[in-house]
CSV table of C-alpha atoms in Angstrom, one decimal:
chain,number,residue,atom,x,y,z
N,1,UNK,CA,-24.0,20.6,-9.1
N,2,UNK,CA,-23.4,21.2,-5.6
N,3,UNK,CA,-19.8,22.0,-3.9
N,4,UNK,CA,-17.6,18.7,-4.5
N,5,UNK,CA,-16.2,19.3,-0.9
N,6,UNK,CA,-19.6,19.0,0.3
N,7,UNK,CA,-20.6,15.6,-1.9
N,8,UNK,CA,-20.6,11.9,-0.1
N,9,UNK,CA,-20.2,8.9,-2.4
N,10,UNK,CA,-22.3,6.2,-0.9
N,11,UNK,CA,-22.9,7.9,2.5
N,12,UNK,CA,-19.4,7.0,3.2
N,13,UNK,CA,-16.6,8.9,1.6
N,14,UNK,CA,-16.0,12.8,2.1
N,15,UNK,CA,-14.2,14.5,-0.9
N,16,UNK,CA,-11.4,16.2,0.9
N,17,UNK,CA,-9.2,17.9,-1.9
N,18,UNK,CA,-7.9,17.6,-5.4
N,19,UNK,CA,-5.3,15.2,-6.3
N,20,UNK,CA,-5.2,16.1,-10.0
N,21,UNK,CA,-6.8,15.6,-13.5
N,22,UNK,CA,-6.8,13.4,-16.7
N,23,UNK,CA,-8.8,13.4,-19.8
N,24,UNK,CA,-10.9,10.7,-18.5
N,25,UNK,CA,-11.8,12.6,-15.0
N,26,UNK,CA,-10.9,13.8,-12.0
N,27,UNK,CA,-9.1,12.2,-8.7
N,28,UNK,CA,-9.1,13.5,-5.2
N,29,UNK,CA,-8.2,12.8,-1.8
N,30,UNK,CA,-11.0,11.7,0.5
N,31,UNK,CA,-11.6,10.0,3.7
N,32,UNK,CA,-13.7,7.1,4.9
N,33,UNK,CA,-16.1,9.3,7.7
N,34,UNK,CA,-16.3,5.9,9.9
N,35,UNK,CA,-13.2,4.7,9.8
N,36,UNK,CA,-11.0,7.9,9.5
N,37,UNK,CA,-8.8,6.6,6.3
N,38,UNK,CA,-7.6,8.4,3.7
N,39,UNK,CA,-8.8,7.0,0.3
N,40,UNK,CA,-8.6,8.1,-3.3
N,41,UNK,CA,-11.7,8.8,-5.6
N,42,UNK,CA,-11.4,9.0,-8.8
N,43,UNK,CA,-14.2,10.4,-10.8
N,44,UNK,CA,-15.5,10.7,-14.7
N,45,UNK,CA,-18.9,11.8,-16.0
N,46,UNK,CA,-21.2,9.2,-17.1
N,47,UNK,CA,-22.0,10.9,-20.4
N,48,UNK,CA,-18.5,10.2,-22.0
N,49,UNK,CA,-17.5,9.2,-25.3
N,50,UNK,CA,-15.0,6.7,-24.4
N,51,UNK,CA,-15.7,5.8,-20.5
N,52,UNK,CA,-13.0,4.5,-18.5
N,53,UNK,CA,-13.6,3.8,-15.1
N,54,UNK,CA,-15.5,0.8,-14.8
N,55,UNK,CA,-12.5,-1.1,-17.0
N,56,UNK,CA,-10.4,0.4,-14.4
N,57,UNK,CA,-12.1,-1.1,-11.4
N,58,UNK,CA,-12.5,-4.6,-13.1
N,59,UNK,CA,-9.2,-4.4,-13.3
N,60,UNK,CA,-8.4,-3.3,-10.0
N,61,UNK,CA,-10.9,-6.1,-8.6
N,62,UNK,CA,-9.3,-8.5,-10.0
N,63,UNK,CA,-5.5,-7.1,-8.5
N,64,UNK,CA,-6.9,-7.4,-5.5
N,65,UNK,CA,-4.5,-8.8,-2.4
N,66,UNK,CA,-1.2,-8.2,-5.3
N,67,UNK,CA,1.3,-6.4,-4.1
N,68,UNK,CA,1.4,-2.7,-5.3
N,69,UNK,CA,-2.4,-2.4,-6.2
N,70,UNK,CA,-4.8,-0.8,-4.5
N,71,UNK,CA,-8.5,-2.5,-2.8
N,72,UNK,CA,-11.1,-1.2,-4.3
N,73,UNK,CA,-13.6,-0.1,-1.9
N,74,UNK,CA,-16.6,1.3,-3.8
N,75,UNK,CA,-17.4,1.3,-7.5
N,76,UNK,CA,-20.8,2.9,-8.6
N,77,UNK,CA,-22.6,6.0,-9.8
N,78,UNK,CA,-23.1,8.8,-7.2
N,79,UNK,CA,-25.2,11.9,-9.3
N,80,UNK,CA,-23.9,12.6,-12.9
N,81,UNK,CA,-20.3,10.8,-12.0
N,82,UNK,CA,-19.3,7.2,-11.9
N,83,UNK,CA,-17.1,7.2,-8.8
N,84,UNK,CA,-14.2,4.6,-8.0
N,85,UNK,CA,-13.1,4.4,-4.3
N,86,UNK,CA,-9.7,2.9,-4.0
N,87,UNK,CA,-6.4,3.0,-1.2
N,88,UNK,CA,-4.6,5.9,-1.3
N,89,UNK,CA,-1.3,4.2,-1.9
N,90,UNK,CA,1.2,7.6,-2.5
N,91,UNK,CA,2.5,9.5,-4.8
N,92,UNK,CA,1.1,10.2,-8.1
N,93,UNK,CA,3.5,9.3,-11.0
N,94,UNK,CA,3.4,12.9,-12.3
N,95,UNK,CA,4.6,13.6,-8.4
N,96,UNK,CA,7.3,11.0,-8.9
N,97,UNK,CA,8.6,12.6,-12.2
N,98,UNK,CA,8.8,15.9,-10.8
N,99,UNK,CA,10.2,14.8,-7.7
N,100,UNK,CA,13.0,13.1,-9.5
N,101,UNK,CA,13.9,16.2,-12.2
């Protein structure tokens, strides 16, 4: 696979840096190349046992326009991933706990 800093999901989205990782897949900081806006992409391989993502966008789609919840901008499959495009809303709730320790 090719340098993820170097990847575009749907001709749209650079992958800027690494936000962190779960046991589903991976989430980093990217930004919108026409508009300039920082988004957040989460990622998971398609070939998983117990895939994730998609349930996570339904979800999401259906928050959409509630408080707290982020738009979901993109949902698809870009190479061996399935890729979810969402707001970059803040801080990570890892970030949270360790800010508050």
């Amino acid at each position: 696979m090719q340098n993820i800093a170097e990847v575009k999901v749907a001709g749209v989205y650079k992958i800027c840096s690494k936000l962190g990782k779960g046991s589903f897949g991976e989430v980093y900081q990217g930004i919108n190349i026409k508009k300039q806006n920082d988004v957040a992409i989460k990622m998971e391989k398609l070939k998983l046992f117990q895939p994730m993502l998609e349930y996570e966008a339904k979800l999401y789609s259906k928050l959409q326009g509630q408080p707290g919840f982020a738009t979901v901008h993109w949902y698809g499959v870009e190479g061996d991933f399935k890729v979810l495009v969402i707001d970059m809303l803040g801080p990570s709730l890892n970030d949270l706990f360790d800010f508050c320790d």
